[in-house]
Tab-separated table of C-alpha atoms in Angstrom:
chain	number	residue	atom	x	y	z
A	1	MET	CA	-11.847	-3.441	-15.199
A	2	ALA	CA	-12.300	0.903	-16.354
A	3	LEU	CA	-10.015	2.373	-13.027
A	4	GLY	CA	-12.919	4.341	-12.900
A	5	LEU	CA	-14.675	1.781	-11.018
A	6	LEU	CA	-12.012	1.197	-8.382
A	7	ASP	CA	-12.602	2.109	-4.893
A	8	SER	CA	-8.957	4.759	-4.967
A	9	GLU	CA	-8.319	3.717	-1.356
A	10	GLU	CA	-6.844	0.603	-3.048
A	11	PHE	CA	-4.001	2.337	-3.489
A	12	CYS	CA	-3.486	3.810	-0.510
A	13	CYS	CA	-0.480	2.717	2.007
A	14	SER	CA	-2.381	2.825	4.913
A	15	ILE	CA	1.219	4.293	6.617
A	16	CYS	CA	1.582	7.257	4.816
A	17	LEU	CA	-2.042	7.410	4.026
A	18	ASP	CA	-0.813	9.077	0.632
A	19	LEU	CA	-1.411	6.548	-3.259
A	20	LEU	CA	0.610	3.686	-3.452
A	21	LYS	CA	4.869	4.641	-4.055
A	22	ASP	CA	6.987	1.324	-5.439
A	23	PRO	CA	4.070	-0.692	-3.888
A	24	VAL	CA	5.022	-4.125	-2.594
A	25	ALA	CA	2.362	-6.275	-1.082
A	26	ILE	CA	3.430	-8.699	1.807
A	27	PRO	CA	2.970	-12.278	2.267
A	28	CYS	CA	-0.398	-12.000	3.934
A	29	GLY	CA	-1.546	-9.815	0.498
A	30	HIS	CA	-1.568	-5.939	2.316
A	31	SER	CA	0.271	-3.913	0.264
A	32	TYR	CA	2.238	-0.643	0.474
A	33	CYS	CA	5.270	1.919	-0.252
A	34	MET	CA	8.945	0.298	-0.432
A	35	GLU	CA	9.964	2.540	1.921
A	36	CYS	CA	7.040	2.605	4.547
A	37	ILE	CA	7.276	-1.023	5.140
A	38	ASN	CA	10.822	-0.619	5.127
A	39	ASP	CA	10.838	2.123	7.773
A	40	TYR	CA	8.201	0.698	9.708
A	41	TRP	CA	10.001	-3.030	9.535
A	42	LYS	CA	13.387	-1.521	10.824
A	43	LYS	CA	11.844	0.029	14.206
A	44	ASN	CA	10.976	-4.188	15.241
A	45	ASP	CA	14.586	-5.420	13.420
A	46	ASN	CA	15.803	-6.067	16.357
A	47	LEU	CA	13.348	-8.453	17.241
A	48	GLY	CA	13.494	-10.661	14.503
A	49	VAL	CA	10.016	-10.560	14.135
A	50	PHE	CA	8.109	-8.739	11.755
A	51	SER	CA	4.477	-8.078	10.731
A	52	CYS	CA	1.660	-6.584	8.941
A	53	PRO	CA	0.604	-3.255	9.840
A	54	GLN	CA	-3.320	-3.663	9.466
A	55	CYS	CA	-3.547	-6.720	9.943
A	56	THR	CA	-0.642	-7.767	12.518
A	57	GLU	CA	-0.555	-11.727	10.719
A	58	THR	CA	4.198	-11.993	11.769
A	59	PHE	CA	6.622	-13.440	9.458
A	60	SER	CA	9.995	-14.806	10.485
A	61	PRO	CA	12.838	-14.316	9.153
A	62	ARG	CA	11.843	-10.559	7.587
A	63	PRO	CA	10.575	-10.897	4.346
A	64	VAL	CA	11.928	-9.934	1.393
A	65	LEU	CA	10.170	-7.499	-1.086
A	66	ASN	CA	10.050	-6.970	-4.538
A	67	ARG	CA	8.070	-4.086	-6.528
A	68	ASN	CA	3.925	-5.283	-7.533
A	69	THR	CA	4.445	-4.216	-11.054
A	70	ILE	CA	1.026	-4.672	-12.059
A	71	LEU	CA	-0.123	-2.826	-8.392
A	72	GLY	CA	2.300	0.083	-9.441
A	73	ASP	CA	1.073	0.433	-13.588
A	74	MET	CA	-2.595	0.517	-11.949
A	75	VAL	CA	-1.220	3.842	-9.917
A	76	ASP	CA	0.420	5.017	-12.277
A	77	LYS	CA	-2.708	5.176	-14.731
A	78	LEU	CA	-4.541	7.171	-11.306
A	79	LYS	CA	-1.599	9.792	-11.559
A	80	LYS	CA	-1.765	10.273	-14.957
A	81	LEU	CA	-6.287	10.623	-14.459
A	82	GLU	CA	-5.410	13.153	-11.719
A	83	LEU	CA	-3.587	15.139	-14.630
A	84	LEU	CA	-6.531	15.503	-16.850
A	85	GLY	CA	-7.849	17.050	-14.211
A	86	ASN	CA	-9.912	13.636	-11.958
A	87	SER	CA	-7.935	14.549	-9.087
A	88	HIS	CA	-10.802	13.812	-6.616
A	89	ILE	CA	-9.481	9.932	-7.357
A	90	TYR	CA	-8.118	9.304	-4.318
A	91	ASP	CA	-8.997	12.274	-2.063
A	92	ASN	CA	-10.090	9.301	-0.139
A	93	CYS	CA	-7.350	8.545	1.809
A	94	ILE	CA	-7.499	9.892	5.160
A	95	PRO	CA	-6.200	8.075	8.642
A	96	GLY	CA	-9.375	5.281	10.055
A	97	ASP	CA	-11.215	4.539	5.871
A	98	MET	CA	-8.589	2.307	5.443
A	99	THR	CA	-9.805	-0.849	3.943
A	100	CYS	CA	-8.769	-3.653	6.577
A	101	ASP	CA	-9.483	-7.937	6.142
A	102	PHE	CA	-10.295	-7.977	9.830
């Protein structure tokens, strides 16, 4: 599939609203920047229950996070396209416009 046919929202973190950095997928399937989801979960660390900011599915114990290499590679390709003058690729990352599964 050509990157030009993909919706740039799919590569934005719904926490920081920026292009994903070190993307990780949590057990419900949603993806975030590694740092963003770790910071989000640190706020609830004492409760022992962790949730997805988008669908609110809960996880206990805290899921182990591993970098999603395929998604990371796709984000890197988007960044390269931006350097070639296609900066509009991820200008759509604005609050309230994130795709949601529910």
